[in-house]
Short mmCIF file of C-alpha atoms in Angstrom, two decimals:
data_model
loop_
_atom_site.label_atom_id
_atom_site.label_comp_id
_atom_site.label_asym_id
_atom_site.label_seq_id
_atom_site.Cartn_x
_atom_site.Cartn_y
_atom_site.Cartn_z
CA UNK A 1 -76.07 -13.96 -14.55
CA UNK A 2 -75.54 -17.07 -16.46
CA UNK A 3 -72.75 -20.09 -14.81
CA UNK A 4 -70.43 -19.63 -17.45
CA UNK A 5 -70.25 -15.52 -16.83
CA UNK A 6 -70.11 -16.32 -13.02
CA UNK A 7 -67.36 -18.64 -13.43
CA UNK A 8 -65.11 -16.21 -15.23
CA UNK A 9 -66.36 -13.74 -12.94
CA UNK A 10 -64.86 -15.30 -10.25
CA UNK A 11 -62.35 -16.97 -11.36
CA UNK A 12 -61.07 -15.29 -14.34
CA UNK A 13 -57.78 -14.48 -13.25
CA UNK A 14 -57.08 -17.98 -13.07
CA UNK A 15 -58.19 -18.83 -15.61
CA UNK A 16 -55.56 -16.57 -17.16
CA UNK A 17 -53.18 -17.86 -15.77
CA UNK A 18 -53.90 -21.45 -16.61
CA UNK A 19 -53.76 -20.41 -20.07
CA UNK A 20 -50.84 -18.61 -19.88
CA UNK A 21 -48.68 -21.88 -17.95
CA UNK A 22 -50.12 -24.07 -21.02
CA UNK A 23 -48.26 -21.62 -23.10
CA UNK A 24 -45.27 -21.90 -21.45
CA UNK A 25 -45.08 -25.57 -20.90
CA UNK A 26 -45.84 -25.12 -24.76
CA UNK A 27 -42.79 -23.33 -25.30
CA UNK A 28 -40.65 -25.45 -23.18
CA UNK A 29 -40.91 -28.10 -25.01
CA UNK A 30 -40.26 -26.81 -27.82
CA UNK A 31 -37.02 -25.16 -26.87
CA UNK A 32 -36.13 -28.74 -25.73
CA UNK A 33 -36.77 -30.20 -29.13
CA UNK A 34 -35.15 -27.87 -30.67
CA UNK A 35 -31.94 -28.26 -28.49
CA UNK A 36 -31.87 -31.49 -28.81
CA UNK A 37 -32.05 -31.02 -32.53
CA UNK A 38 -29.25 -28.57 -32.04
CA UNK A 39 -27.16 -30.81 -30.26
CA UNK A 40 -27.51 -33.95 -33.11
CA UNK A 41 -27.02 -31.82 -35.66
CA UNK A 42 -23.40 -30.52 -34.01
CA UNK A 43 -22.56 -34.22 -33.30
CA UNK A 44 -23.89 -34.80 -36.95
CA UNK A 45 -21.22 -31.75 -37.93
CA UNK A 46 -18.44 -32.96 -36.21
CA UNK A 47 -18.74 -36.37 -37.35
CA UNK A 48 -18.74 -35.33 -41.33
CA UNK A 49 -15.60 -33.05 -40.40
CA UNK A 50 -13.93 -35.49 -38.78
CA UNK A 51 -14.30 -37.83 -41.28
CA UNK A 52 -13.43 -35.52 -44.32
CA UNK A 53 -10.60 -34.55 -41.95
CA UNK A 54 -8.95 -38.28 -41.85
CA UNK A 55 -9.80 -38.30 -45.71
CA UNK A 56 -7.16 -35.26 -46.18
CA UNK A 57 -4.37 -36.54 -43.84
CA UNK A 58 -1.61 -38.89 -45.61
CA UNK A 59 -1.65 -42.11 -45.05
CA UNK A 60 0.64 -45.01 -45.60
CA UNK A 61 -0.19 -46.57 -48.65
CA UNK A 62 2.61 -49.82 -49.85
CA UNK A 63 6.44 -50.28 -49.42
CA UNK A 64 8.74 -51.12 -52.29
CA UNK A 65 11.61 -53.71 -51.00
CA UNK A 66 14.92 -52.67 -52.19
CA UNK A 67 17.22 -55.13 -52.01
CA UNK A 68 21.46 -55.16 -51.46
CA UNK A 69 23.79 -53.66 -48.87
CA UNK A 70 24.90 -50.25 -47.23
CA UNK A 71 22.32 -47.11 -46.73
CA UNK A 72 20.80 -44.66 -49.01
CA UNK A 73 20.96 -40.61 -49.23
CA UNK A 74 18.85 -38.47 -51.55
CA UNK A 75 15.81 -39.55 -53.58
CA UNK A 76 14.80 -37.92 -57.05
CA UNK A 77 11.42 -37.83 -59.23
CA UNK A 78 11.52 -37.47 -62.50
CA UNK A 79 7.69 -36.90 -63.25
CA UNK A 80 7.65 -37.12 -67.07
CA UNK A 81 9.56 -39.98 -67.35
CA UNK A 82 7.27 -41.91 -63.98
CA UNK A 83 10.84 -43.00 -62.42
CA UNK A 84 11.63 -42.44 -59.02
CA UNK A 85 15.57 -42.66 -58.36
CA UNK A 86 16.87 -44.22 -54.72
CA UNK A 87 20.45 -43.50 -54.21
CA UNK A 88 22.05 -46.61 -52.30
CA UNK A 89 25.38 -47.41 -51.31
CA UNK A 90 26.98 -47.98 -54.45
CA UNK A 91 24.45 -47.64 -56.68
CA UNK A 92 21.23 -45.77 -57.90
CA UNK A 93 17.83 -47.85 -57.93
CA UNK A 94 15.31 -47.00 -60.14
CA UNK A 95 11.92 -47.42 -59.39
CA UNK A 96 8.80 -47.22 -61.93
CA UNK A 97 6.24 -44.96 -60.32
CA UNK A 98 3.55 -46.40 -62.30
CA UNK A 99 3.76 -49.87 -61.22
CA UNK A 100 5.76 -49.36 -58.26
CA UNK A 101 8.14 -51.74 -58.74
CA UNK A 102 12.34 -51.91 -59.73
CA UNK A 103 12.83 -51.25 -63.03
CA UNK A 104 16.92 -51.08 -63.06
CA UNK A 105 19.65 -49.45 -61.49
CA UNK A 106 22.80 -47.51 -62.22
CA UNK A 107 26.36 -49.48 -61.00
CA UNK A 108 29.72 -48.23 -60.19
CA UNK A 109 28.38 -44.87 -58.12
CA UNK A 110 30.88 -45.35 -54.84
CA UNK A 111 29.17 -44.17 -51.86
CA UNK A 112 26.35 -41.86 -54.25
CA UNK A 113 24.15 -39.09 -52.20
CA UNK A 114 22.44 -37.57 -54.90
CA UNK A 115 21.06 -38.09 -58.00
CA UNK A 116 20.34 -34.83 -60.28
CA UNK A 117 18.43 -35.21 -63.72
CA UNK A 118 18.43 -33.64 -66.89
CA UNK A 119 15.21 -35.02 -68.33
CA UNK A 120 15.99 -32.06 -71.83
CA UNK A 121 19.37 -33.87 -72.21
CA UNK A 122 18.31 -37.22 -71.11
CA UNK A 123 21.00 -37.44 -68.74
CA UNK A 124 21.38 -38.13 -64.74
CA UNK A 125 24.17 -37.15 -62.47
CA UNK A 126 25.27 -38.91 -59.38
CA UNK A 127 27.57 -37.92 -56.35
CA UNK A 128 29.37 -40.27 -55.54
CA UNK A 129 31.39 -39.32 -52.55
CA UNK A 130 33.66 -41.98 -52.01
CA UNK A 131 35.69 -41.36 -55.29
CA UNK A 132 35.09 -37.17 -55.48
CA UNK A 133 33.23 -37.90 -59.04
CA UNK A 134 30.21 -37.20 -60.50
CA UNK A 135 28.67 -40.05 -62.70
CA UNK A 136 27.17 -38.64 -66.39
CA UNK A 137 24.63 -41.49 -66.69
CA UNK A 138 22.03 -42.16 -69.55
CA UNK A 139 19.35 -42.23 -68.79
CA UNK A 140 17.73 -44.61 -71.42
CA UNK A 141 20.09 -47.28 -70.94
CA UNK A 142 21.12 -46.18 -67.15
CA UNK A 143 24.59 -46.62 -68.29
CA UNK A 144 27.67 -44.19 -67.68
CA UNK A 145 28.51 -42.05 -70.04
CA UNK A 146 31.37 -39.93 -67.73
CA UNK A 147 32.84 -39.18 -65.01
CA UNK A 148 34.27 -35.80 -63.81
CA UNK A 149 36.35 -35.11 -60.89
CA UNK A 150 34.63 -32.73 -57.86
CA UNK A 151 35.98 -31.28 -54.50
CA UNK A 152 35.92 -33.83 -51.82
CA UNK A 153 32.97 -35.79 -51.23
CA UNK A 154 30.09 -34.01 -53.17
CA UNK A 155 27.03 -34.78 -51.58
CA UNK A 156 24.02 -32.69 -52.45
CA UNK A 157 23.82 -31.98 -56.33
CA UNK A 158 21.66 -29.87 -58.35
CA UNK A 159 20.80 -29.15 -62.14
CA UNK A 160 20.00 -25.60 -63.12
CA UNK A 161 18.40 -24.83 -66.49
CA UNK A 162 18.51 -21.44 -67.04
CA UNK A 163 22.19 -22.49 -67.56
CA UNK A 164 22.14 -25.86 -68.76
CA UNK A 165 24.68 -27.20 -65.30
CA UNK A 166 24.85 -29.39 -62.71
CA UNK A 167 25.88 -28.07 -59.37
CA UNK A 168 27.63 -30.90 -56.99
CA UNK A 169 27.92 -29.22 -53.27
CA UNK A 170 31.11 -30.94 -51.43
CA UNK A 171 30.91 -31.53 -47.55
CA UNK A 172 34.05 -32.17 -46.80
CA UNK A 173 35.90 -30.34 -49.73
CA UNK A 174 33.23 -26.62 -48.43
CA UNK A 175 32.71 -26.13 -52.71
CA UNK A 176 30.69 -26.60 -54.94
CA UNK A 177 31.68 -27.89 -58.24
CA UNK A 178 29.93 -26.82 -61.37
CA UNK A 179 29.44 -28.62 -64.55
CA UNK A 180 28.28 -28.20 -68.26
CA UNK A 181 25.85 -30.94 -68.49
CA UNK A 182 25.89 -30.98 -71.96
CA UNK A 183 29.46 -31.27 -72.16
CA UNK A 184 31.02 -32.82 -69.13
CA UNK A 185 33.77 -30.17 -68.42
CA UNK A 186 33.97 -28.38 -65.13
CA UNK A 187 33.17 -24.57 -65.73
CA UNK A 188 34.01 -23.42 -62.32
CA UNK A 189 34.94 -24.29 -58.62
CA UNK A 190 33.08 -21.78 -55.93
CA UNK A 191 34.34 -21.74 -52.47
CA UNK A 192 31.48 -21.78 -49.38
CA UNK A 193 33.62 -21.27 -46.24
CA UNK A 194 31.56 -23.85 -44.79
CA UNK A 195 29.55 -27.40 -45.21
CA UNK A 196 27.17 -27.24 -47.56
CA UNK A 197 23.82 -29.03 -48.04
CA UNK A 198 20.87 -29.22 -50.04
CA UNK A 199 20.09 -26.12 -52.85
CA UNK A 200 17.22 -25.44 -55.12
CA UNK A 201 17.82 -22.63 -58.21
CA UNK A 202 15.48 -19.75 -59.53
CA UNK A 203 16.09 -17.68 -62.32
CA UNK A 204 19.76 -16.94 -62.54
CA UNK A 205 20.03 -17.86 -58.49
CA UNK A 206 20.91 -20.85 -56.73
CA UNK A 207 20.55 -21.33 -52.78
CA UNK A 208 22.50 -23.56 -50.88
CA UNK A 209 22.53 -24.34 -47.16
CA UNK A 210 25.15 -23.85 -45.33
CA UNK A 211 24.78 -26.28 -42.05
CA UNK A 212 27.54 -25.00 -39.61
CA UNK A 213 27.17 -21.30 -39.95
CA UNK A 214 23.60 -21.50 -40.06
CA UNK A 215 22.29 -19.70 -42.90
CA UNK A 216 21.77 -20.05 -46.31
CA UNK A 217 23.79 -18.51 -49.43
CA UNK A 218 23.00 -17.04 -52.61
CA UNK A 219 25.05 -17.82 -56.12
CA UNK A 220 25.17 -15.84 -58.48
CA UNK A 221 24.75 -18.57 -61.71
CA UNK A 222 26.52 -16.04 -64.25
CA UNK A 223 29.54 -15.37 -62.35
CA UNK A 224 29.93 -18.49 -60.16
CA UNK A 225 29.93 -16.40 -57.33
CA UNK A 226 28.86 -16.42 -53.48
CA UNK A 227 26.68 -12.72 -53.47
CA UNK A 228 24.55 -13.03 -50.32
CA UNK A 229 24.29 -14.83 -47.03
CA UNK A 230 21.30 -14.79 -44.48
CA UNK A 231 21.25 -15.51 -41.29
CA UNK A 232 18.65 -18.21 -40.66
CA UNK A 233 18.17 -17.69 -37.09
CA UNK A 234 15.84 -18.82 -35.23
CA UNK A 235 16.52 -21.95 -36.96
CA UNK A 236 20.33 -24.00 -36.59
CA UNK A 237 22.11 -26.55 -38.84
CA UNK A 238 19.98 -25.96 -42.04
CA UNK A 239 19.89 -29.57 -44.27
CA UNK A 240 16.93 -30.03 -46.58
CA UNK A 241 15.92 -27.27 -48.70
CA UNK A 242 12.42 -26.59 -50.89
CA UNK A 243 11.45 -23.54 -53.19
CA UNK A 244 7.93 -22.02 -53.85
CA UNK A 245 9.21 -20.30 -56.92
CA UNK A 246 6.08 -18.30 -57.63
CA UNK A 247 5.54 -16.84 -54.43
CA UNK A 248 9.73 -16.56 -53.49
CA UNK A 249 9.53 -18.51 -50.62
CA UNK A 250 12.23 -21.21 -49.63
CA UNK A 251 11.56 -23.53 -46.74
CA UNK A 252 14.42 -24.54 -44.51
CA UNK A 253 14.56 -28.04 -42.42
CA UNK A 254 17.11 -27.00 -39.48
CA UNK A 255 18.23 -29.35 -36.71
CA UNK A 256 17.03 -27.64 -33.76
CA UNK A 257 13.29 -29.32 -34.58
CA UNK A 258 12.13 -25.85 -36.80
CA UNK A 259 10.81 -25.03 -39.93
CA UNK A 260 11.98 -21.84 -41.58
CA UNK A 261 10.20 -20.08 -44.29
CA UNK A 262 11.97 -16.92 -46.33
CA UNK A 263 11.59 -14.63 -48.81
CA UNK A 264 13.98 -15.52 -51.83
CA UNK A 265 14.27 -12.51 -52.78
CA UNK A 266 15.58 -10.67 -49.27
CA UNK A 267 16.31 -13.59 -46.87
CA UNK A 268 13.76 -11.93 -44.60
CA UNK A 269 12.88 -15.05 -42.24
CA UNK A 270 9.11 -14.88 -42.71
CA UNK A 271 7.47 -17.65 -40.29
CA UNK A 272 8.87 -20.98 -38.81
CA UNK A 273 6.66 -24.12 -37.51
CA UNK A 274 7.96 -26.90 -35.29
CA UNK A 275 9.30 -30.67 -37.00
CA UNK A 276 10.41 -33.84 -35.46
CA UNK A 277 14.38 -34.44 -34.86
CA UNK A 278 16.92 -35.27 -37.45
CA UNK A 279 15.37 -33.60 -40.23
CA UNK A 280 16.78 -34.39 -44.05
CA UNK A 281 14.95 -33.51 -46.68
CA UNK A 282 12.10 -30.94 -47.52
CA UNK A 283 9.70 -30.85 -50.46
CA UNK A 284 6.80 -28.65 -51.25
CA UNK A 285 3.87 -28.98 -53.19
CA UNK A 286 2.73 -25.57 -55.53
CA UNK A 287 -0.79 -27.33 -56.56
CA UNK A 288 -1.46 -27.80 -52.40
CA UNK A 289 0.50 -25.18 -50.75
CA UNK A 290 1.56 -27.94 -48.57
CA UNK A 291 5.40 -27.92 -47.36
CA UNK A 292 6.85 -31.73 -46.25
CA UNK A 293 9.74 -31.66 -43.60
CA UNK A 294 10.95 -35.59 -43.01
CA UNK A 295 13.10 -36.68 -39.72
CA UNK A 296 14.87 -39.21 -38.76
CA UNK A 297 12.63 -39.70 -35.82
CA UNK A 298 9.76 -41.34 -37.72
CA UNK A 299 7.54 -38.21 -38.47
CA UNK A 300 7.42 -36.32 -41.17
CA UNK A 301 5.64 -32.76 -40.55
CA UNK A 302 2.92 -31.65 -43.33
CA UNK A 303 2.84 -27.58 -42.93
CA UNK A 304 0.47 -25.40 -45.00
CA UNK A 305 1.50 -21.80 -45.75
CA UNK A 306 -1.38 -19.38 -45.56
CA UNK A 307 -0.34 -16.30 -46.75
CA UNK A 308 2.45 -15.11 -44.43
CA UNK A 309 2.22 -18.20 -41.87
CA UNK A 310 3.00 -22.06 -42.06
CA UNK A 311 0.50 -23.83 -39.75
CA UNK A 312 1.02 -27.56 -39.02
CA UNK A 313 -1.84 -29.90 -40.97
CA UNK A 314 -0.98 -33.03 -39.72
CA UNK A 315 2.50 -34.89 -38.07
CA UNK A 316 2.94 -37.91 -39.90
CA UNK A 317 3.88 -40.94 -38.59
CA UNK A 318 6.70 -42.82 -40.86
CA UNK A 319 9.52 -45.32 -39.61
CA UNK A 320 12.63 -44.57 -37.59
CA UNK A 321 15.53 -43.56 -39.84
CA UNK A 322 13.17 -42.14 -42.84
CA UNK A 323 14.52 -39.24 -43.15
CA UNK A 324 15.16 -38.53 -46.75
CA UNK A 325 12.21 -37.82 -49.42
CA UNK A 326 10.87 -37.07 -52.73
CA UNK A 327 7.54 -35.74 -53.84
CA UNK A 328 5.74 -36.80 -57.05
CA UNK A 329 3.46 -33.55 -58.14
CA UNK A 330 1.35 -35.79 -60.03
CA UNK A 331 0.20 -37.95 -57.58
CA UNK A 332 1.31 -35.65 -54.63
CA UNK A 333 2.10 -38.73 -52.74
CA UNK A 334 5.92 -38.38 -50.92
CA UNK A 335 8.58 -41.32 -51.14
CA UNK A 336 10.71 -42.27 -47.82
CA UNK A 337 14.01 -44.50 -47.30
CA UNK A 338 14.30 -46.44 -44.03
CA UNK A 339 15.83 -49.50 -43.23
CA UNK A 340 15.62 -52.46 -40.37
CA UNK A 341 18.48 -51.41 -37.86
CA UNK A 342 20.38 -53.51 -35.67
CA UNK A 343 20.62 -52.31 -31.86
CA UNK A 344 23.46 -53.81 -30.94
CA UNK A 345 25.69 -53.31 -33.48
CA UNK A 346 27.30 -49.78 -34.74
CA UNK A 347 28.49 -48.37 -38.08
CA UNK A 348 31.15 -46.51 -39.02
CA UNK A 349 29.90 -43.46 -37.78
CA UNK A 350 28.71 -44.64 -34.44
CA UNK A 351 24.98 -45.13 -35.23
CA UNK A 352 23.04 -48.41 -35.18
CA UNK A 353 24.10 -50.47 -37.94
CA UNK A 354 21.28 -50.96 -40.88
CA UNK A 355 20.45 -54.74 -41.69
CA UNK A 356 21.23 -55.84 -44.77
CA UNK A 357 18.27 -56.52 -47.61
CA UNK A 358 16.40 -54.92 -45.22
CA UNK A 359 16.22 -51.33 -46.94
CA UNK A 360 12.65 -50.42 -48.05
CA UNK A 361 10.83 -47.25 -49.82
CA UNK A 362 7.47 -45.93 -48.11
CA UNK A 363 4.83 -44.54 -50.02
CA UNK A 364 2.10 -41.66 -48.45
CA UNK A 365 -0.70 -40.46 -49.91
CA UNK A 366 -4.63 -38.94 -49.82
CA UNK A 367 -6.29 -42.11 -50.92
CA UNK A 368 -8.98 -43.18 -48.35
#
């Protein structure tokens, strides 16, 4: 018998075996290479998501000084026209969206909320709520045209154009006072049995909320009538207001730190998502499905509604007191009022007084 045959005579099964541990070791390394090729890809993953993440949240991108005296209320877009309108104290700043800077402002609006425009009539409307008016303003020359008496102190105003009017809600007077816009007369007074707030129209509808009885109401634009109400629990003390008019959705910013979506069609509450304190304003965006929610607090919650849900994207971290807002659908970047506010000193309604000159807007947007 040759050596080699006698070798694996005698030792074949080790031989075997030998072989068989190279494979393994083989293997072994292997499955570690390709775990740690695993685990750099998965950091590589969550790197990239991260990053494309932080590239979708809003981010603060300028601040436009305004100048003058007293607070602010509502803000308007008029998207054609690239003006953004700032209602302040006694007067309505307008603000060219294009260059971001002041390009006029409309006097003589005593203690103005809102600012409603008519871009097919070239006309704007102003509440001003320390006179119970409404301003008829052109919007060209930003001079006014009108006034027309309201209930007592119209805040949040409205212009719906299936009709052609202008809709001024009154807070203190619990109407709402409804205007031909092409005319100026007063077509009709409609009693709310309660405080009104923001409202947004559809078709021949227009929604209102109504803060101290918690719900929202339904107008019937034909016959100037009050035709539904709906409860709007779980949320409390309704303010801002935005419509999804293609899917019948409104969104409701209540006071007791909630979201509310419902159907406009039934009032059925549908979902709700959690906001900051002393919400104001609400907008939404159609091309995004993104709803905005802006509070007082300095956050302004970003919610997107999938299907019958409104998940929080991202909370947004504004200024103290920047609580009102408009949306630009262009640019989908949002507009927010604050001010400087002094500490130690009180307004007229007990809060911390706001420093004068000191009033600024803040722009958010996508851009990295």
């Amino acid at each position: 018998m040759k050596a080699e045959a006698l070798v694996k005579a005698k030792f074949g099964s080790q031989t075997i075996e030998t072989s068989n541990l190279r494979r393994r070791l083989g293997e072994t390394r292997l499955d570690s290479a390709m775990r740690k090729l695993l685990a750099v890809s998965f950091i590589l993953f969550l790197t990239i998501f991260r990053v494309t993440a932080a590239a979708n949240e809003y981010k603060l991108i300028k601040e436009i000084p305004i100048s003058g005296e007293g607070g602010w209320d509502y803000l308007s877009i008029d998207p054609k026209a690239r003006h953004l309108y700032v209602t302040h104290a006694n007067k309505v700043v307008v603000v060219d969206l294009n260059s971001d800077t002041i390009a006029g402002e409309i006097a003589d609006t005593p203690g103005v909320h809102g600012f409603a425009i008519t871009p097919e009539l070239g006309r704007g409307f102003s509440s001003n709520g320390k006179e119970n008016k409404i301003s008829i303003v052109d919007l060209k020359t930003n001079g006014t045209i009108a006034k027309v008496e309201t209930g007592e102190v119209p805040d949040a105003i409205l212009y719906e154009p299936e009709r052609g009017e202008t809709y001024a809600f009154n807070g203190k007077g619990q109407s709402a006072t409804v205007i031909d816009a092409k005319s100026g007369k007063v077509v009709a007074t409609i009693p709310l049995e309660g405080k009104p707030e923001f409202a947004q129209s559809q078709s021949d509808r227009v929604f209102c909320n109504i803060e101290d009885k918690n719900e929202v109401i339904v107008i019937d634009t034909k016959t100037h009538s009050v035709v539904a109400k709906w409860p709007l629990a779980p949320g409390a003390e309704p303010t801002g207001m935005a419509l999804d008019a293609a899917h019948h959705r409104l969104f409701v910013g209540c006071h007791n730190k909630l979201l509310v979506m419902l159907e406009s069609t039934t009032g059925k509450v549908v979902a709700t998502a959690p906001i900051g304190a002393g919400v104001d304003a609400c907008a939404f965006d159609d091309a995004a499905q993104l709803v905005f929610a802006s509070c007082g607090d300095g956050t302004t919650t970003i919610a997107k509604v999938e299907g019958h849900k409104l998940n929080v994207v991202q909370t947004l971290p504004t200024e103290r007191g920047a609580r009102t807002m408009a949306l630009d659908p262009a640019t989908h970047r949002i507009y927010l009022a604050t001010a400087k506010f002094d500490e130690n000193a009180k307004d007229e309604h007990g809060r911390p007084k706001i420093i004068d000159g000191t009033i600024r807007v803040l722009i958010y947007g996508l851009e990295r």
